[in-house]
CSV table of C-alpha atoms in Angstrom, one decimal:
chain,number,residue,atom,x,y,z
B,152,MET,CA,13.4,-79.3,-82.1
B,153,LYS,CA,16.0,-81.1,-84.3
B,154,GLU,CA,17.8,-84.0,-82.5
B,155,ALA,CA,21.6,-83.9,-82.4
B,156,GLU,CA,23.6,-86.8,-83.9
B,157,GLY,CA,23.2,-89.9,-81.7
B,158,GLU,CA,20.0,-88.7,-80.1
B,159,VAL,CA,16.9,-91.0,-80.4
B,160,PRO,CA,13.5,-89.4,-79.7
B,161,LEU,CA,11.5,-91.1,-77.0
B,162,SER,CA,7.7,-90.8,-77.4
B,163,GLY,CA,6.4,-92.4,-74.2
B,164,GLY,CA,5.5,-89.2,-72.4
B,165,ARG,CA,2.7,-86.9,-73.6
B,166,ILE,CA,3.5,-83.8,-71.5
B,167,THR,CA,7.2,-83.1,-71.7
B,168,PRO,CA,8.5,-82.7,-75.3
B,169,ASP,CA,12.0,-83.2,-76.7
B,170,VAL,CA,12.9,-86.2,-74.6
B,171,VAL,CA,15.7,-88.2,-76.2
B,172,ARG,CA,17.9,-91.2,-75.6
B,173,VAL,CA,21.7,-90.8,-75.8
B,174,GLY,CA,23.4,-94.1,-75.4
B,175,ASN,CA,22.5,-95.4,-71.9
B,176,THR,CA,21.1,-92.0,-70.8
B,177,VAL,CA,17.8,-90.0,-71.3
B,178,ARG,CA,18.0,-86.3,-71.7
B,179,ARG,CA,15.0,-84.1,-70.9
B,180,PRO,CA,14.5,-80.3,-70.8
B,181,VAL,CA,14.7,-78.8,-67.3
B,182,THR,CA,11.3,-78.0,-65.9
B,183,ALA,CA,9.8,-76.4,-62.8
B,184,ALA,CA,9.7,-79.9,-61.3
B,185,SER,CA,13.4,-80.7,-61.9
B,186,GLU,CA,14.7,-79.7,-58.5
B,187,PHE,CA,12.2,-81.8,-56.6
B,188,VAL,CA,12.6,-84.8,-59.0
B,189,THR,CA,16.4,-84.6,-58.6
B,190,GLU,CA,16.1,-84.8,-54.9
B,191,LEU,CA,13.5,-87.5,-55.0
B,192,LEU,CA,15.5,-89.8,-57.3
B,193,GLY,CA,18.6,-89.3,-55.1
B,194,HIS,CA,16.5,-90.3,-52.1
B,195,LEU,CA,15.2,-93.3,-53.8
B,196,GLU,CA,18.7,-94.4,-54.8
B,197,ARG,CA,19.9,-94.0,-51.2
B,198,GLN,CA,16.9,-96.1,-50.0
B,199,GLY,CA,17.9,-98.9,-52.4
B,200,PHE,CA,14.8,-98.6,-54.6
B,201,THR,CA,15.7,-99.9,-58.0
B,202,GLY,CA,12.4,-99.1,-59.8
B,203,ALA,CA,13.3,-95.6,-61.0
B,204,PRO,CA,16.0,-94.0,-63.1
B,205,ARG,CA,19.0,-92.2,-61.5
B,206,HIS,CA,19.6,-88.5,-62.0
B,207,LEU,CA,23.1,-88.0,-63.4
B,208,GLY,CA,23.4,-84.2,-63.6
B,209,LEU,CA,23.1,-81.8,-66.5
B,210,ASP,CA,24.5,-82.0,-70.0
B,211,ASP,CA,26.3,-79.3,-71.9
B,212,SER,CA,22.9,-78.1,-73.2
B,213,GLY,CA,21.5,-77.7,-69.7
B,214,ARG,CA,19.2,-80.7,-69.9
B,215,ASP,CA,18.6,-83.2,-67.1
B,216,ILE,CA,20.4,-86.5,-67.6
B,217,PHE,CA,18.8,-89.7,-66.3
B,218,SER,CA,20.0,-93.3,-66.5
B,219,TYR,CA,18.2,-95.2,-69.3
B,220,LEU,CA,16.1,-98.1,-68.1
B,221,PRO,CA,16.1,-100.9,-70.7
B,222,GLY,CA,12.7,-102.4,-71.5
B,223,ARG,CA,9.4,-101.5,-73.1
B,224,VAL,CA,7.1,-98.6,-72.4
B,225,THR,CA,3.6,-99.1,-73.8
B,226,PRO,CA,2.2,-96.4,-76.1
B,227,ARG,CA,-1.4,-96.9,-75.0
B,228,PHE,CA,-3.6,-98.4,-72.3
B,229,GLN,CA,-4.9,-101.9,-72.8
B,230,THR,CA,-6.1,-105.0,-70.9
B,231,TRP,CA,-3.4,-106.3,-68.5
B,232,SER,CA,-3.0,-109.8,-67.0
B,233,HIS,CA,-3.6,-110.5,-63.3
B,234,ASP,CA,0.2,-111.0,-62.9
B,235,GLN,CA,0.9,-107.6,-64.5
B,236,VAL,CA,-1.6,-105.8,-62.3
B,237,LEU,CA,-0.2,-107.6,-59.2
B,238,ALA,CA,3.4,-106.5,-60.1
B,239,ALA,CA,2.3,-102.9,-60.7
B,240,GLY,CA,0.8,-102.9,-57.2
B,241,VAL,CA,3.9,-104.2,-55.6
B,242,LEU,CA,6.0,-101.7,-57.5
B,243,LEU,CA,3.8,-98.8,-56.3
B,244,ARG,CA,3.9,-100.0,-52.7
B,245,SER,CA,7.7,-100.2,-52.8
B,246,PHE,CA,8.0,-96.7,-54.2
B,247,HIS,CA,5.7,-95.3,-51.5
B,248,GLU,CA,7.5,-97.1,-48.7
B,249,ALA,CA,10.8,-95.7,-49.9
B,250,THR,CA,9.4,-92.2,-49.4
B,251,ARG,CA,7.4,-92.8,-46.2
B,252,GLY,CA,8.5,-90.6,-43.4
B,253,SER,CA,11.0,-88.7,-45.5
B,254,HIS,CA,11.3,-84.9,-45.5
B,255,LEU,CA,10.2,-85.0,-49.1
B,256,ALA,CA,6.7,-86.1,-48.0
B,257,GLU,CA,6.4,-82.8,-46.1
B,258,GLY,CA,4.1,-84.2,-43.4
B,259,HIS,CA,2.0,-86.3,-45.8
B,260,PRO,CA,2.1,-90.1,-45.6
B,261,VAL,CA,4.2,-90.5,-48.8
B,262,VAL,CA,5.4,-88.9,-52.0
B,263,CYS,CA,3.0,-89.7,-54.8
B,264,HIS,CA,4.0,-90.3,-58.4
B,265,ASN,CA,0.6,-88.8,-59.5
B,266,ASP,CA,0.7,-90.4,-63.0
B,267,PRO,CA,1.4,-94.1,-62.5
B,268,GLY,CA,-0.4,-95.3,-65.6
B,269,PRO,CA,1.0,-98.1,-67.7
B,270,ASN,CA,2.5,-95.4,-70.1
B,271,ASN,CA,4.9,-94.4,-67.3
B,272,VAL,CA,6.1,-97.8,-66.4
B,273,VAL,CA,9.0,-99.8,-67.9
B,274,PHE,CA,8.2,-103.4,-68.7
B,275,ARG,CA,10.8,-106.1,-68.8
B,276,ASP,CA,9.9,-109.6,-69.9
B,277,ASP,CA,6.3,-108.2,-70.1
B,278,ARG,CA,6.4,-107.4,-66.3
B,279,PRO,CA,6.2,-103.9,-64.7
B,280,THR,CA,9.6,-103.2,-63.2
B,281,ALA,CA,10.1,-99.4,-62.9
B,282,LEU,CA,8.4,-96.1,-62.8
B,283,ILE,CA,9.5,-93.2,-65.0
B,284,ASP,CA,8.5,-89.5,-65.6
B,285,PHE,CA,8.3,-88.1,-62.1
B,286,ASP,CA,7.4,-84.5,-63.2
B,287,MET,CA,4.1,-84.6,-61.3
B,288,ALA,CA,5.5,-86.2,-58.1
B,289,ALA,CA,4.4,-84.5,-54.9
B,290,PRO,CA,3.6,-85.2,-51.3
B,291,GLY,CA,0.3,-86.9,-50.8
B,292,HIS,CA,-1.8,-89.9,-49.7
B,293,PRO,CA,-1.3,-93.4,-51.2
B,294,LEU,CA,-4.9,-93.5,-52.4
B,295,GLU,CA,-4.1,-90.7,-54.9
B,296,ASP,CA,-1.8,-93.0,-56.8
B,297,LEU,CA,-3.9,-96.1,-56.1
B,298,GLY,CA,-7.0,-94.5,-57.4
B,299,TYR,CA,-5.3,-93.6,-60.6
B,300,MET,CA,-3.6,-97.0,-60.9
B,301,ALA,CA,-6.9,-98.8,-60.3
B,302,TRP,CA,-8.5,-96.8,-63.1
B,303,THR,CA,-5.7,-96.9,-65.7
B,304,TRP,CA,-4.6,-100.5,-65.1
B,305,CYS,CA,-7.9,-102.2,-64.3
B,306,ALA,CA,-11.0,-100.3,-65.4
B,307,SER,CA,-12.2,-99.2,-68.9
B,308,SER,CA,-15.4,-97.9,-70.5
B,309,LYS,CA,-14.4,-99.2,-73.9
B,310,PRO,CA,-17.0,-101.5,-75.5
B,311,GLN,CA,-14.3,-104.2,-76.1
B,312,ALA,CA,-13.0,-104.1,-72.5
B,313,PRO,CA,-13.7,-107.0,-70.1
B,314,PRO,CA,-17.0,-106.8,-68.2
B,315,ALA,CA,-17.2,-104.8,-65.0
B,316,ARG,CA,-17.0,-107.8,-62.8
B,317,ALA,CA,-13.7,-108.8,-64.4
B,318,GLN,CA,-12.4,-105.3,-64.1
B,319,ALA,CA,-13.4,-105.2,-60.4
B,320,ALA,CA,-11.5,-108.5,-59.8
B,321,GLN,CA,-8.4,-106.8,-61.0
B,322,VAL,CA,-9.0,-103.8,-58.7
B,323,ARG,CA,-9.0,-106.3,-55.9
B,324,ILE,CA,-5.8,-107.9,-57.1
B,325,LEU,CA,-4.2,-104.4,-57.1
B,326,ALA,CA,-5.4,-103.6,-53.6
B,327,ASP,CA,-4.2,-107.0,-52.3
B,328,ALA,CA,-0.8,-106.6,-54.0
B,329,TYR,CA,-0.4,-103.2,-52.4
B,330,GLY,CA,-1.5,-104.5,-49.0
B,331,LEU,CA,-4.3,-101.9,-48.7
B,332,ASN,CA,-5.9,-101.7,-45.2
B,333,ALA,CA,-9.6,-102.0,-44.6
B,334,SER,CA,-10.4,-98.3,-44.3
B,335,ASP,CA,-8.4,-97.4,-47.5
B,336,ARG,CA,-10.1,-100.3,-49.4
B,337,ALA,CA,-13.4,-98.8,-48.6
B,338,ALA,CA,-12.3,-95.4,-50.0
B,339,LEU,CA,-10.6,-96.8,-53.2
B,340,ILE,CA,-13.5,-96.4,-55.5
B,341,ASP,CA,-14.0,-92.8,-54.4
B,342,ALA,CA,-10.3,-92.3,-55.1
B,343,MET,CA,-10.8,-93.7,-58.7
B,344,LEU,CA,-13.7,-91.3,-59.3
B,345,ASP,CA,-11.7,-88.4,-57.9
B,346,ARG,CA,-8.8,-89.1,-60.2
B,347,GLN,CA,-11.0,-89.4,-63.2
B,348,ALA,CA,-12.7,-86.1,-62.4
B,349,ARG,CA,-9.3,-84.4,-61.7
B,350,ASN,CA,-7.9,-85.7,-65.0
B,351,ALA,CA,-10.8,-84.0,-66.9
B,352,ASP,CA,-10.2,-80.8,-64.9
B,353,TRP,CA,-6.4,-80.9,-65.6
B,354,TRP,CA,-6.9,-81.1,-69.3
B,355,ARG,CA,-9.7,-78.5,-69.2
B,356,GLN,CA,-7.2,-76.0,-67.7
B,357,HIS,CA,-5.0,-76.4,-70.8
B,358,LEU,CA,-7.7,-75.5,-73.3
B,359,HIS,CA,-6.7,-72.4,-75.3
B,360,ALA,CA,-3.4,-72.2,-73.4
B,361,PRO,CA,-0.5,-70.3,-75.0
B,362,ASP,CA,2.4,-72.1,-76.7
B,363,PRO,CA,4.1,-74.3,-76.0
B,364,ARG,CA,1.0,-76.5,-75.9
B,365,VAL,CA,0.8,-79.9,-74.3
B,366,ALA,CA,-1.7,-80.9,-77.0
B,367,SER,CA,-4.0,-79.4,-79.6
B,368,ASN,CA,-7.5,-78.3,-78.5
B,369,ASP,CA,-9.0,-81.2,-80.3
B,370,GLN,CA,-6.7,-83.6,-78.5
B,371,ILE,CA,-7.5,-82.0,-75.2
B,372,LEU,CA,-11.3,-82.1,-75.8
B,373,SER,CA,-10.9,-85.8,-76.6
B,374,ARG,CA,-9.1,-86.5,-73.4
B,375,ILE,CA,-11.6,-84.6,-71.3
B,376,ALA,CA,-14.5,-86.6,-72.9
B,377,TRP,CA,-12.6,-89.8,-72.3
B,378,SER,CA,-12.0,-89.0,-68.7
B,379,LEU,CA,-15.7,-88.2,-68.2
B,380,ARG,CA,-16.7,-91.5,-69.9
B,381,GLU,CA,-14.4,-93.4,-67.6
B,382,HIS,CA,-15.9,-91.5,-64.6
B,383,ASP,CA,-19.4,-92.4,-65.7
B,384,HIS,CA,-18.4,-96.1,-66.2
B,385,THR,CA,-16.9,-96.3,-62.7
B,386,ALA,CA,-19.9,-94.6,-61.1
B,387,ALA,CA,-22.4,-96.8,-63.0
B,388,HIS,CA,-20.6,-100.0,-61.8
B,389,ARG,CA,-19.7,-98.7,-58.3
B,390,SER,CA,-21.5,-101.5,-56.5
B,391,VAL,CA,-19.6,-104.1,-58.5
B,392,PHE,CA,-16.2,-102.6,-57.8
B,393,GLU,CA,-17.0,-102.1,-54.1
B,394,ALA,CA,-18.3,-105.7,-53.7
B,395,ALA,CA,-15.0,-107.0,-55.1
B,396,LEU,CA,-13.0,-105.2,-52.4
B,397,ARG,CA,-14.9,-106.6,-49.4
């Protein structure tokens, strides 16, 4: 899609194409999730939660308009500082608490973002300050988001990553920052493993899908393989991760 004059392509998201910045706004194609996202962002605004964009209506092309949040969105996962992991946990807890008990949670404890990786967070002064890209948001349990966050912010199977003990220490920092209770702490590593397996399954479902594609088959196969390596890494060091949470 060719961008109109004054439109700057944004490349942070991997799933929704044709996202652009126009001045102090972001324009995105309407999706099946748009109605829920619009209601969710309105609710967050009414609750005083500042860590999310505002929905501003539709433009003349029928695209969703969101407020632009200044800052940096990382293009890839990397090793984060303890302070950054702590701030991410506080941000996630604040988001969950703003949805707890709302009609949007539909009888579940909270609304989950479902993709709170570093690539969906705005950093200001190198600190996580806001969540973006709520297309996968849905009612759920906090551990669904925490398992994903513990994985994508703290753990990695890459050879150059910190050792498992250092990764486990950051999982504890995340759990402490969130204020995770004892029973949920005991279930956090299972939640990590579940999200890694679900990520592989999600990408597997998009193999050989018709256009428009979220990625090429080669890219999808690479992401499946990566998710499975991450799952194997977490499972192999499970005792180390669990010991850090006690």
